[in-house]
JSON list of C-alpha atoms in Angstrom, two decimals:
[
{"chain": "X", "resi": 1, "resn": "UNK", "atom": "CA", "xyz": [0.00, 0.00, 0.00]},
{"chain": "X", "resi": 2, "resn": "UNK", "atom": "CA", "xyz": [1.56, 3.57, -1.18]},
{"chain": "X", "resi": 3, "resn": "UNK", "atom": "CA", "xyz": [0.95, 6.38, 2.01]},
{"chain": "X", "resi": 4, "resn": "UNK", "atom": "CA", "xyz": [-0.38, 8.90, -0.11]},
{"chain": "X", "resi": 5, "resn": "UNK", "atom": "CA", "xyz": [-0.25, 11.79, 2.12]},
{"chain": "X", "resi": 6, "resn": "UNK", "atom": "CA", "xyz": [-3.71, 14.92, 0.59]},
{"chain": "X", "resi": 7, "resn": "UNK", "atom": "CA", "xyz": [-2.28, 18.24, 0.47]},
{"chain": "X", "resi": 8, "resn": "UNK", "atom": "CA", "xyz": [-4.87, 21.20, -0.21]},
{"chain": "X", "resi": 9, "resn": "UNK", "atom": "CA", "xyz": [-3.04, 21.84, -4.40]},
{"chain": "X", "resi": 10, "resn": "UNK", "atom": "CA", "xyz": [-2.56, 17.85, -4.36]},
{"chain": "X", "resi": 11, "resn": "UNK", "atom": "CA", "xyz": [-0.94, 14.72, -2.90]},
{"chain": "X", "resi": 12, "resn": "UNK", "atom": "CA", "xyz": [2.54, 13.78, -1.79]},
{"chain": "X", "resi": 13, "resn": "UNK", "atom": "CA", "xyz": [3.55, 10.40, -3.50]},
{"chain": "X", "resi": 14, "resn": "UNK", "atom": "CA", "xyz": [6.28, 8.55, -2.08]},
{"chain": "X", "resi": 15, "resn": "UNK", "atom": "CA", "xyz": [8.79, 7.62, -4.10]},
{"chain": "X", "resi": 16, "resn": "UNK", "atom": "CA", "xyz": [11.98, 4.92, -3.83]},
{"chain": "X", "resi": 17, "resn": "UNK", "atom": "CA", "xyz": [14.35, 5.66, -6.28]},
{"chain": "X", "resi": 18, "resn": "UNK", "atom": "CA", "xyz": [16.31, 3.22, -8.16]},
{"chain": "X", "resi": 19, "resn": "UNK", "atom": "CA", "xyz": [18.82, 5.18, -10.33]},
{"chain": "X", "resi": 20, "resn": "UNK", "atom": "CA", "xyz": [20.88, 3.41, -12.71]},
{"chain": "X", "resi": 21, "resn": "UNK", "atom": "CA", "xyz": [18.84, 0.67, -13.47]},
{"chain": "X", "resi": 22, "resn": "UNK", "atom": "CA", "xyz": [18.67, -1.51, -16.63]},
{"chain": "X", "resi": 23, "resn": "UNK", "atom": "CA", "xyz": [15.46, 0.15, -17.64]},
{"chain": "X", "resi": 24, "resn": "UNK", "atom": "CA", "xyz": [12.80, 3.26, -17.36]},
{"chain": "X", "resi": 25, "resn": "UNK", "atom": "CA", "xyz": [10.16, 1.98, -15.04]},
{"chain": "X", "resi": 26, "resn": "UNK", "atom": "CA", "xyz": [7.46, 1.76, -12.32]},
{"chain": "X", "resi": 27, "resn": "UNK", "atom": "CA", "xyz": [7.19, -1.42, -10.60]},
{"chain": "X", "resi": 28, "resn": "UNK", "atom": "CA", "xyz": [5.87, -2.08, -7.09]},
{"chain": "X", "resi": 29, "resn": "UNK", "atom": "CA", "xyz": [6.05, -1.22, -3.58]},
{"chain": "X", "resi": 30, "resn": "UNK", "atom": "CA", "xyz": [8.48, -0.79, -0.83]},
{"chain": "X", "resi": 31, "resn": "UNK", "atom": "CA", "xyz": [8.25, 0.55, 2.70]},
{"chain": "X", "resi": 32, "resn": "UNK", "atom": "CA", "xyz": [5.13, 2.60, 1.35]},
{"chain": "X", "resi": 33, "resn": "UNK", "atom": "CA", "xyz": [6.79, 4.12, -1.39]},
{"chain": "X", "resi": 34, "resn": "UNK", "atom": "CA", "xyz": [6.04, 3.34, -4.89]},
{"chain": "X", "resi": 35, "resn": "UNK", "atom": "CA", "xyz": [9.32, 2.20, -6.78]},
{"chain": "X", "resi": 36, "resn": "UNK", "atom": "CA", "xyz": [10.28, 3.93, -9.68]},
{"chain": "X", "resi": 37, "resn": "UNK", "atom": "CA", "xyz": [13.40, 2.68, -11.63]},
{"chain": "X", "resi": 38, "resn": "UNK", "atom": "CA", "xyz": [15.46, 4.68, -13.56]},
{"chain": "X", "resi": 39, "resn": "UNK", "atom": "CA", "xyz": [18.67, 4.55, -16.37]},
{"chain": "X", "resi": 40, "resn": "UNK", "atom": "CA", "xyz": [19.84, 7.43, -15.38]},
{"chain": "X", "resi": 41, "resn": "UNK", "atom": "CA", "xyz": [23.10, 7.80, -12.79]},
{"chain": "X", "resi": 42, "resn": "UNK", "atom": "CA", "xyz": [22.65, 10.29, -9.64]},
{"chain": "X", "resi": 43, "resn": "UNK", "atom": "CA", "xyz": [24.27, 12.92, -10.74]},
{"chain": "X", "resi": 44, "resn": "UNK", "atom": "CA", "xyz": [23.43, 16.53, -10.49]},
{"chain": "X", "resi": 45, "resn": "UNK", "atom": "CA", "xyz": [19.96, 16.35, -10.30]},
{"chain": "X", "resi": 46, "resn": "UNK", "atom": "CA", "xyz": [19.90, 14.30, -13.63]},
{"chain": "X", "resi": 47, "resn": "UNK", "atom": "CA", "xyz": [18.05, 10.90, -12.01]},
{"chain": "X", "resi": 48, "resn": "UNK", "atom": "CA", "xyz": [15.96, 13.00, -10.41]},
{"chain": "X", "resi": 49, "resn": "UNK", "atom": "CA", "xyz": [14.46, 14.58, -13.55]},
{"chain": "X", "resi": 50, "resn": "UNK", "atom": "CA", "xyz": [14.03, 11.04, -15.19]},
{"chain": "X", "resi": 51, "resn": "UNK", "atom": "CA", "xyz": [11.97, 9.82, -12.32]},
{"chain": "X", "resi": 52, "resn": "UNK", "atom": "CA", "xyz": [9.27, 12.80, -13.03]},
{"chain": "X", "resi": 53, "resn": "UNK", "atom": "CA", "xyz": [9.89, 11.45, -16.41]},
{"chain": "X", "resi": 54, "resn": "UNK", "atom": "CA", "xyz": [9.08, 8.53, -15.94]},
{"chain": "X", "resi": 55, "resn": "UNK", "atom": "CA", "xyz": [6.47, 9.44, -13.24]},
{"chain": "X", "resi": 56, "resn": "UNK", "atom": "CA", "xyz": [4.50, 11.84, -15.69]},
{"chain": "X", "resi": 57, "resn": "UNK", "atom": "CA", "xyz": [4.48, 8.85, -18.46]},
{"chain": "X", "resi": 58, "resn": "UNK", "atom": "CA", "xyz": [3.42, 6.39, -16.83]},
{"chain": "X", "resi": 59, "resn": "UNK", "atom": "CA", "xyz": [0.40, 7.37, -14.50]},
{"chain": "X", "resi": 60, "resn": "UNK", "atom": "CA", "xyz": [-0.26, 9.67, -17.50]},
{"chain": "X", "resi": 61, "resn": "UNK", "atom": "CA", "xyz": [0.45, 13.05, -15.82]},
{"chain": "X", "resi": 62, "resn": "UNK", "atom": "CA", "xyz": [2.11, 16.45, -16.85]},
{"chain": "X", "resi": 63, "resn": "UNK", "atom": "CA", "xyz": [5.42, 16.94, -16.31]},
{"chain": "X", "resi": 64, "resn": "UNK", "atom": "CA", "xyz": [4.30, 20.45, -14.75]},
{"chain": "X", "resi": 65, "resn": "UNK", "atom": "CA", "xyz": [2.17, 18.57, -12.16]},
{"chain": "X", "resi": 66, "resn": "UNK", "atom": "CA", "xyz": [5.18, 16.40, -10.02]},
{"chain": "X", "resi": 67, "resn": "UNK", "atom": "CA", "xyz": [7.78, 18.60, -8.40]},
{"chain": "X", "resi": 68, "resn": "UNK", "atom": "CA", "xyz": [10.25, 16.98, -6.29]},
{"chain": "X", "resi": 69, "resn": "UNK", "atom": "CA", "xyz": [9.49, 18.43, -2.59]},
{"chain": "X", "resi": 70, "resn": "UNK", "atom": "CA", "xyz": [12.04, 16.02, -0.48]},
{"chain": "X", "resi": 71, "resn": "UNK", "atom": "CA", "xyz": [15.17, 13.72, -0.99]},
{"chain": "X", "resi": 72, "resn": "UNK", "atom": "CA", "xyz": [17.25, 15.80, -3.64]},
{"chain": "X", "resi": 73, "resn": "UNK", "atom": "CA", "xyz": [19.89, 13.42, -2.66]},
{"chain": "X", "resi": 74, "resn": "UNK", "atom": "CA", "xyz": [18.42, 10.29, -0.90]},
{"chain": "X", "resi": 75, "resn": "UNK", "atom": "CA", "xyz": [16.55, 7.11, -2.90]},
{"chain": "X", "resi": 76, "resn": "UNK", "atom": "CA", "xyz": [13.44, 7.81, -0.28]},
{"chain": "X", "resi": 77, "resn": "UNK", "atom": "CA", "xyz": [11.87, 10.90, -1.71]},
{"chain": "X", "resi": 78, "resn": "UNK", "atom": "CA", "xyz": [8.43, 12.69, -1.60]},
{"chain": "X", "resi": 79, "resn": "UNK", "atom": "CA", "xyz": [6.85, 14.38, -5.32]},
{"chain": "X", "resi": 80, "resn": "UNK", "atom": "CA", "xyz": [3.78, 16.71, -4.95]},
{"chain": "X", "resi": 81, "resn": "UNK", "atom": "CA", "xyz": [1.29, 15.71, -7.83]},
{"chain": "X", "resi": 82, "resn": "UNK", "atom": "CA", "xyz": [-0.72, 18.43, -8.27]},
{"chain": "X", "resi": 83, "resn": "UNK", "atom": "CA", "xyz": [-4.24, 18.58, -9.73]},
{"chain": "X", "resi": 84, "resn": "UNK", "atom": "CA", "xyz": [-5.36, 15.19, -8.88]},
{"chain": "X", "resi": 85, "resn": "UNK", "atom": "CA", "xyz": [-7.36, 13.73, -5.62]},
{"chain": "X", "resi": 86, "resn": "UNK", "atom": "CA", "xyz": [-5.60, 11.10, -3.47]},
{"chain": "X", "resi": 87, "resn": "UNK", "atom": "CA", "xyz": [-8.28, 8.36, -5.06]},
{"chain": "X", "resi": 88, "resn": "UNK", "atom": "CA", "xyz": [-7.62, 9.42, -8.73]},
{"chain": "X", "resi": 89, "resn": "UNK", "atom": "CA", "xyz": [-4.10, 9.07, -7.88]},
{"chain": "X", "resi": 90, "resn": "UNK", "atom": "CA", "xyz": [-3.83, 5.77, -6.35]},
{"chain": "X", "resi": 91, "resn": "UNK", "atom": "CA", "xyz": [-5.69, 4.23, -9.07]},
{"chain": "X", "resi": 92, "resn": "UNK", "atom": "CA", "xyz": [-3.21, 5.49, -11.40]},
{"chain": "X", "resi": 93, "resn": "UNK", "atom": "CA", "xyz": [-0.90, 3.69, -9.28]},
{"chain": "X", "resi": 94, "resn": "UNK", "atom": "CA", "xyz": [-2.52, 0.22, -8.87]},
{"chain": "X", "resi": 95, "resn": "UNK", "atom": "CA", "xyz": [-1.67, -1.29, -11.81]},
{"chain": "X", "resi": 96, "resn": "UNK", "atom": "CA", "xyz": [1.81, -1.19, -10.71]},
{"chain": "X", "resi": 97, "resn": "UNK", "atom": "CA", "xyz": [1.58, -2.91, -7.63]}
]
């Protein structure tokens, strides 16, 4: 179960990074968090981009409406998705899990 977390402009989505991986992806759960694998190295911010990427594709979202508010530099981070309910959100999600 992701611990979406309402905000009054949206909902904080946990996130566990997995930079450098083989592949773009979002697969599963861990701790909460939804696990988002990326092919991009941790490196100035550059991984960190990619996962909104890869975020915005795949739960079919605007780039504009995840910013990264926690973890610049840690694989546990927190995105604020704007312009979308916690329900609408976590059935974007489920078919992931």
């Amino acid at each position: 179960m992701i611990d979406l977390l309402p905000q009054p402009d949206g909902v904080i989505l946990p996130v566990q990074a997995r930079p450098g991986a083989k592949k773009n992806e979002v697969r599963g759960e861990q701790n909460g968090a939804l696990k988002v694998f990326v092919t991009q190295v941790p490196e100035k911010g550059k991984a960190n981009k990619m996962i909104v990427e890869v975020l915005a594709k795949s739960l079919k979202l605007k780039k504009s409406q995840i910013e990264l508010v926690c973890g610049d530099t840690s694989p546990q981070k927190k995105f604020l998705v704007t312009g979308i309910s916690p329900d609408e959100l976590s059935e974007k999600i489920s078919p992931f899990l």
